[in-house]
Amino acid sequence: MESKGQYLPRGNHTTLMDFILLGFSDVPDLQEFLFGVFLIIYVIILMGNSLIIIITQIDPSLRTPMYFFLGNFSSLEICYVSVTVPRLLTDLCRQSRSISFLACATQMYFFLVFGATECFILTAMAYDRYVAICNPLLYPLIMNNRLCIQLAAGCWITGIPVHIGFTYLIFSLPFCGSNQLNHFFCDIPPILKLACGDTFTIEILVYTIAVLVVTIPFMLIFGSYVKIISTILKLPSAAGRAKAFSTCSSHLVVVALFFGSGIISYLRPKSSHSTGMDKLLSLFYSIVTPMFNPIIYCLRNKDVLVALKKFLPKWIVI
């Protein structure tokens, strides 16, 4: 295993020019198996989310705010996993797993931006369900095309300036020790472990941004669903309650999977961090959860299932 990186003198320190992503090098006999597993997962994510994007664009019955945001969410999932999985697959096939300082910073930046965007889009989707169920008569007026575009644009753009500065601060730290990054991508906790300066300020900033980007959206979603469930329970018929709940159950499952693993990863105390647990949680929220998302939305959403049944036979014939 390659263990020596390039260093550049800077004042009284030597600054790392590259990192070694150890990934899953501790299980050399499983490299081919892991490559196959992650490749299959990546293909499922690409195909599943691409299918959702296509049917939400071509099926007239799915041209609603709910499916507009679902299309955005599927596009985001493809971007999100493409930041880490292609690199992981490449590293599983080669001996040299070095990643340059700039490439590592770029990977972390896009991973954080897309992660923040996912939090915001899930919040916008919760707001859409809140208006649809709690204010059905005003729904077409409130969730008009202009507002949907503004919400989607805000979700995609908001995280960009915040994480430019945040990523710059992290990679401005001195890295003068080992260059071995015991992870499969450039995530915050393993990077901070390699810094030889005082990381207390950065760690406080991590918690602050996590609260703004993860906790506040989660609380907004939680508040929306408290109101949604309260409204559903007041509906007079069991069929009405079942139909109302079916329109938001898929979103609720995805929120639980994504926010649950994200909050545990970034808001748990530093003393409870372990390399094995960090890798497992990262695998879950960066690869496994995006794989489940199209499956959940396709199997639990009747409108999507109907659209798929109409679309797939035509596509197979072609």
Coordinates of C-alpha atoms in Angstrom, one line a residue:
M1 CA 0.0 0.0 0.0
E2 CA 1.3 3.4 -0.9
S3 CA 1.9 5.4 2.3
K4 CA 4.1 8.4 1.4
G5 CA 2.5 11.5 0.0
Q6 CA 3.9 14.7 -1.5
Y7 CA 4.7 17.6 0.9
L8 CA 5.2 21.3 0.3
P9 CA 7.0 23.4 2.9
R10 CA 4.9 26.1 4.5
G11 CA 6.4 28.1 7.3
N12 CA 7.3 25.8 10.2
H13 CA 5.1 23.0 8.8
T14 CA 5.1 20.7 5.7
T15 CA 1.8 20.8 3.9
L16 CA 0.3 17.7 2.3
M17 CA -0.1 17.7 -1.5
D18 CA -2.1 14.5 -1.6
F19 CA -3.9 11.9 0.4
I20 CA -4.2 8.1 0.3
L21 CA -7.8 6.9 0.5
L22 CA -7.5 3.6 2.3
G23 CA -11.1 2.8 1.7
F24 CA -11.6 -1.0 2.1
S25 CA -7.9 -1.9 1.7
D26 CA -8.2 -3.7 5.1
V27 CA -10.2 -6.5 3.4
P28 CA -8.0 -7.2 0.3
D29 CA -9.8 -10.5 -0.5
L30 CA -13.1 -8.7 -0.9
Q31 CA -12.0 -6.1 -3.4
E32 CA -13.6 -7.8 -6.4
F33 CA -16.8 -8.6 -4.5
L34 CA -17.1 -5.1 -3.2
F35 CA -16.5 -3.7 -6.7
G36 CA -19.3 -5.9 -8.0
V37 CA -21.7 -4.9 -5.2
F38 CA -21.1 -1.1 -5.5
L39 CA -21.2 -1.3 -9.3
I40 CA -24.7 -3.0 -9.1
I41 CA -25.9 -0.4 -6.6
Y42 CA -24.6 2.5 -8.8
V43 CA -26.4 1.1 -11.8
I44 CA -29.6 0.7 -9.9
I45 CA -29.4 4.3 -8.7
L46 CA -28.7 5.6 -12.2
M47 CA -31.4 3.6 -13.9
G48 CA -34.0 4.0 -11.1
N49 CA -33.7 7.7 -10.8
S50 CA -33.4 8.2 -14.6
L51 CA -36.6 6.3 -15.0
I52 CA -38.4 8.6 -12.5
I53 CA -37.0 11.7 -14.2
I54 CA -38.3 10.4 -17.6
I55 CA -41.8 9.5 -16.5
T56 CA -42.3 12.7 -14.6
Q57 CA -41.5 14.6 -17.7
I58 CA -43.5 12.6 -20.3
D59 CA -46.6 11.5 -18.3
P60 CA -49.2 14.3 -18.2
S61 CA -50.7 12.9 -15.0
L62 CA -47.4 13.4 -13.2
R63 CA -47.0 17.1 -14.2
T64 CA -47.8 18.3 -10.7
P65 CA -45.7 20.1 -8.0
M66 CA -45.2 16.9 -6.1
Y67 CA -43.7 15.1 -9.1
F68 CA -41.8 18.3 -10.2
F69 CA -39.9 18.1 -6.9
L70 CA -39.5 14.3 -7.2
G71 CA -37.9 14.8 -10.6
N72 CA -35.5 17.3 -9.0
F73 CA -34.8 14.9 -6.2
S74 CA -34.0 12.1 -8.6
S75 CA -31.6 14.4 -10.6
L76 CA -30.0 15.3 -7.3
E77 CA -29.5 11.7 -6.3
I78 CA -27.6 10.9 -9.5
C79 CA -25.3 13.9 -8.8
Y80 CA -24.9 13.0 -5.1
V81 CA -23.8 9.4 -5.6
S82 CA -21.6 10.3 -8.7
V83 CA -19.4 12.4 -6.4
T84 CA -18.2 9.3 -4.5
V85 CA -19.1 6.0 -6.2
P86 CA -17.1 6.3 -9.4
R87 CA -14.0 7.2 -7.4
L88 CA -14.7 4.3 -5.0
L89 CA -15.0 1.8 -7.9
T90 CA -11.8 3.1 -9.4
D91 CA -9.9 2.7 -6.1
L92 CA -11.1 -0.9 -5.7
C93 CA -9.5 -1.7 -9.1
R94 CA -6.0 -0.2 -8.5
Q95 CA -3.1 -0.3 -6.1
S96 CA -2.4 3.5 -6.0
R97 CA -5.3 5.2 -4.2
S98 CA -3.8 8.7 -3.9
I99 CA -6.0 11.7 -4.4
S100 CA -4.6 15.2 -4.8
F101 CA -5.3 17.9 -2.3
L102 CA -7.4 19.9 -4.8
A103 CA -9.4 16.8 -5.9
C104 CA -10.1 15.9 -2.3
A105 CA -11.3 19.4 -1.5
T106 CA -13.4 19.4 -4.7
Q107 CA -15.0 16.0 -3.8
M108 CA -15.8 17.2 -0.3
Y109 CA -17.3 20.5 -1.6
F110 CA -19.7 18.8 -4.0
F111 CA -20.6 16.1 -1.5
L112 CA -21.6 18.8 1.0
V113 CA -23.4 21.0 -1.5
F114 CA -25.5 18.1 -2.8
G115 CA -26.1 16.8 0.7
A116 CA -27.4 20.2 1.7
T117 CA -29.5 20.4 -1.4
E118 CA -31.1 17.1 -0.6
C119 CA -32.0 18.4 2.9
F120 CA -33.6 21.5 1.3
I121 CA -35.5 19.6 -1.4
L122 CA -36.9 17.1 1.1
T123 CA -38.1 20.1 3.1
A124 CA -39.7 21.6 0.0
M125 CA -41.4 18.3 -0.7
A126 CA -42.8 18.2 2.8
Y127 CA -44.1 21.8 2.4
D128 CA -45.8 20.7 -0.8
R129 CA -47.5 17.8 1.0
Y130 CA -48.5 20.1 3.9
V131 CA -50.2 22.5 1.5
A132 CA -51.9 19.7 -0.5
I133 CA -53.4 18.0 2.6
C134 CA -53.9 20.9 5.0
N135 CA -55.0 23.5 2.5
P136 CA -56.3 21.5 -0.5
L137 CA -58.6 24.3 -1.8
L138 CA -55.7 26.8 -1.9
Y139 CA -53.1 24.2 -3.2
P140 CA -53.3 25.2 -6.9
L141 CA -53.0 28.9 -6.0
I142 CA -50.2 28.5 -3.5
M143 CA -48.1 25.8 -5.3
N144 CA -48.1 27.6 -8.7
N145 CA -45.4 27.0 -11.3
R146 CA -43.5 30.1 -10.3
L147 CA -43.2 29.2 -6.6
C148 CA -42.2 25.6 -7.5
I149 CA -39.3 26.9 -9.7
Q150 CA -38.3 29.4 -7.1
L151 CA -38.2 26.8 -4.3
A152 CA -36.3 24.3 -6.5
A153 CA -33.7 27.0 -7.5
G154 CA -33.3 28.1 -3.9
C155 CA -32.7 24.4 -2.9
W156 CA -30.0 24.0 -5.5
I157 CA -28.3 27.3 -5.0
T158 CA -28.4 28.0 -1.2
G159 CA -25.7 25.5 -0.2
I160 CA -23.1 26.7 -2.8
P161 CA -21.7 29.9 -1.1
V162 CA -21.8 28.4 2.4
H163 CA -19.8 25.3 1.5
I164 CA -17.2 27.2 -0.6
G165 CA -16.1 29.1 2.5
F166 CA -16.5 26.0 4.8
T167 CA -14.4 23.8 2.5
Y168 CA -11.7 26.5 2.2
L169 CA -11.4 26.7 6.0
I170 CA -11.0 23.0 6.4
F171 CA -8.3 22.7 3.7
S172 CA -6.5 25.7 5.1
L173 CA -5.7 23.7 8.2
P174 CA -2.1 22.4 8.4
F175 CA -1.8 18.7 7.5
C176 CA 1.7 17.7 8.6
G177 CA 1.3 14.1 9.8
S178 CA 0.1 11.0 8.0
N179 CA -1.5 11.4 4.6
Q180 CA -3.5 8.1 5.0
L181 CA -7.2 8.9 4.9
N182 CA -9.0 6.0 6.5
H183 CA -12.2 6.4 4.5
F184 CA -13.5 5.8 0.9
F185 CA -14.0 9.5 0.1
C186 CA -13.0 12.9 1.5
D187 CA -15.5 13.4 4.3
I188 CA -15.2 15.9 7.2
P189 CA -14.4 13.6 10.2
P190 CA -11.5 11.7 8.6
I191 CA -10.0 14.9 7.1
L192 CA -10.1 16.6 10.5
K193 CA -8.3 13.6 12.1
L194 CA -5.3 14.3 9.9
A195 CA -5.1 18.0 10.7
C196 CA -2.2 18.8 13.1
G197 CA -3.5 22.3 14.1
D198 CA -6.3 23.2 16.5
T199 CA -9.5 22.0 15.0
F200 CA -11.9 23.2 17.7
T201 CA -13.1 26.2 15.8
I202 CA -13.8 24.1 12.7
E203 CA -15.6 21.4 14.7
I204 CA -17.9 24.1 16.2
L205 CA -18.5 25.4 12.7
V206 CA -19.3 21.8 11.6
Y207 CA -22.0 21.5 14.3
T208 CA -23.3 25.0 13.5
I209 CA -23.7 24.3 9.7
A210 CA -25.1 20.8 10.5
V211 CA -27.8 22.5 12.7
L212 CA -28.6 25.0 9.9
V213 CA -28.5 22.5 7.0
V214 CA -29.7 19.3 8.7
T215 CA -31.5 19.9 12.0
I216 CA -33.6 23.0 11.0
P217 CA -34.9 21.4 7.8
F218 CA -35.6 18.2 9.8
M219 CA -37.6 20.1 12.4
L220 CA -39.6 21.9 9.6
I221 CA -40.4 18.5 8.1
F222 CA -41.3 17.1 11.5
G223 CA -43.6 20.1 12.2
S224 CA -45.2 19.7 8.7
Y225 CA -45.9 16.0 9.3
V226 CA -47.3 16.7 12.8
K227 CA -49.9 19.0 11.1
I228 CA -50.4 16.6 8.2
I229 CA -51.0 13.6 10.3
S230 CA -53.4 15.6 12.6
T231 CA -55.3 16.7 9.5
I232 CA -55.4 13.2 8.0
L233 CA -56.8 11.7 11.3
K234 CA -59.7 14.2 11.2
L235 CA -60.8 13.0 7.7
P236 CA -64.3 11.4 8.0
S237 CA -63.6 8.3 5.8
A238 CA -61.0 5.5 6.1
A239 CA -60.5 5.6 2.3
G240 CA -59.8 9.3 2.5
R241 CA -57.3 8.8 5.2
A242 CA -55.6 6.0 3.4
K243 CA -55.4 8.0 0.1
A244 CA -54.0 11.1 1.9
F245 CA -51.4 9.2 3.8
S246 CA -50.3 7.2 0.7
T247 CA -49.3 10.5 -1.0
C248 CA -46.7 11.3 1.7
S249 CA -45.7 7.9 3.0
S250 CA -42.8 7.4 0.5
H251 CA -41.4 10.9 1.3
L252 CA -41.7 10.1 5.1
V253 CA -39.7 6.9 4.7
V254 CA -36.9 8.6 2.6
V255 CA -36.7 11.4 5.2
A256 CA -36.3 9.0 8.1
L257 CA -33.5 7.1 6.2
F258 CA -31.5 10.1 5.1
F259 CA -31.9 12.4 8.1
G260 CA -31.5 9.6 10.6
S261 CA -28.1 8.5 9.3
G262 CA -27.0 12.1 8.6
I263 CA -27.8 13.4 12.1
I264 CA -26.1 10.4 13.7
S265 CA -23.0 11.0 11.5
Y266 CA -22.5 14.7 12.0
L267 CA -24.1 15.6 15.3
R268 CA -22.9 12.8 17.5
P269 CA -20.1 13.6 20.0
K270 CA -16.6 13.3 18.7
S271 CA -15.7 10.8 21.5
S272 CA -18.1 8.3 20.0
H273 CA -16.6 8.4 16.5
S274 CA -14.9 5.2 15.3
T275 CA -13.4 4.5 11.9
G276 CA -15.6 1.4 11.3
M277 CA -18.8 3.2 12.3
D278 CA -18.0 6.3 10.3
K279 CA -17.5 4.2 7.2
L280 CA -20.7 2.2 7.8
L281 CA -22.8 5.4 8.3
S282 CA -21.2 7.0 5.3
L283 CA -22.0 4.0 3.2
F284 CA -25.6 4.1 4.4
Y285 CA -26.4 7.8 3.7
S286 CA -24.2 8.2 0.6
I287 CA -24.8 5.0 -1.3
V288 CA -27.4 2.7 0.3
T289 CA -30.2 5.3 0.9
P290 CA -30.0 6.7 -2.7
M291 CA -30.4 3.1 -3.9
F292 CA -33.6 2.7 -1.9
N293 CA -35.2 6.0 -2.9
P294 CA -36.4 5.1 -6.4
I295 CA -37.5 1.7 -5.1
I296 CA -39.5 3.3 -2.3
Y297 CA -41.1 5.9 -4.6
C298 CA -41.9 3.3 -7.3
L299 CA -43.3 0.6 -5.0
R300 CA -45.2 2.8 -2.6
N301 CA -46.6 5.4 -5.0
K302 CA -49.6 4.3 -7.1
D303 CA -49.3 7.2 -9.6
V304 CA -45.7 6.3 -10.3
L305 CA -46.6 2.6 -10.6
V306 CA -49.4 3.4 -13.1
A307 CA -47.1 5.6 -15.2
L308 CA -44.4 2.9 -15.2
K309 CA -46.8 0.3 -16.4
K310 CA -47.7 2.6 -19.3
F311 CA -44.2 3.6 -20.1
L312 CA -42.2 0.4 -19.8
P313 CA -44.0 -1.7 -22.4
K314 CA -43.5 1.0 -25.0
W315 CA -39.8 1.3 -24.1
I316 CA -39.3 -2.5 -24.2
V317 CA -41.0 -2.7 -27.6
I318 CA -38.8 0.1 -29.0

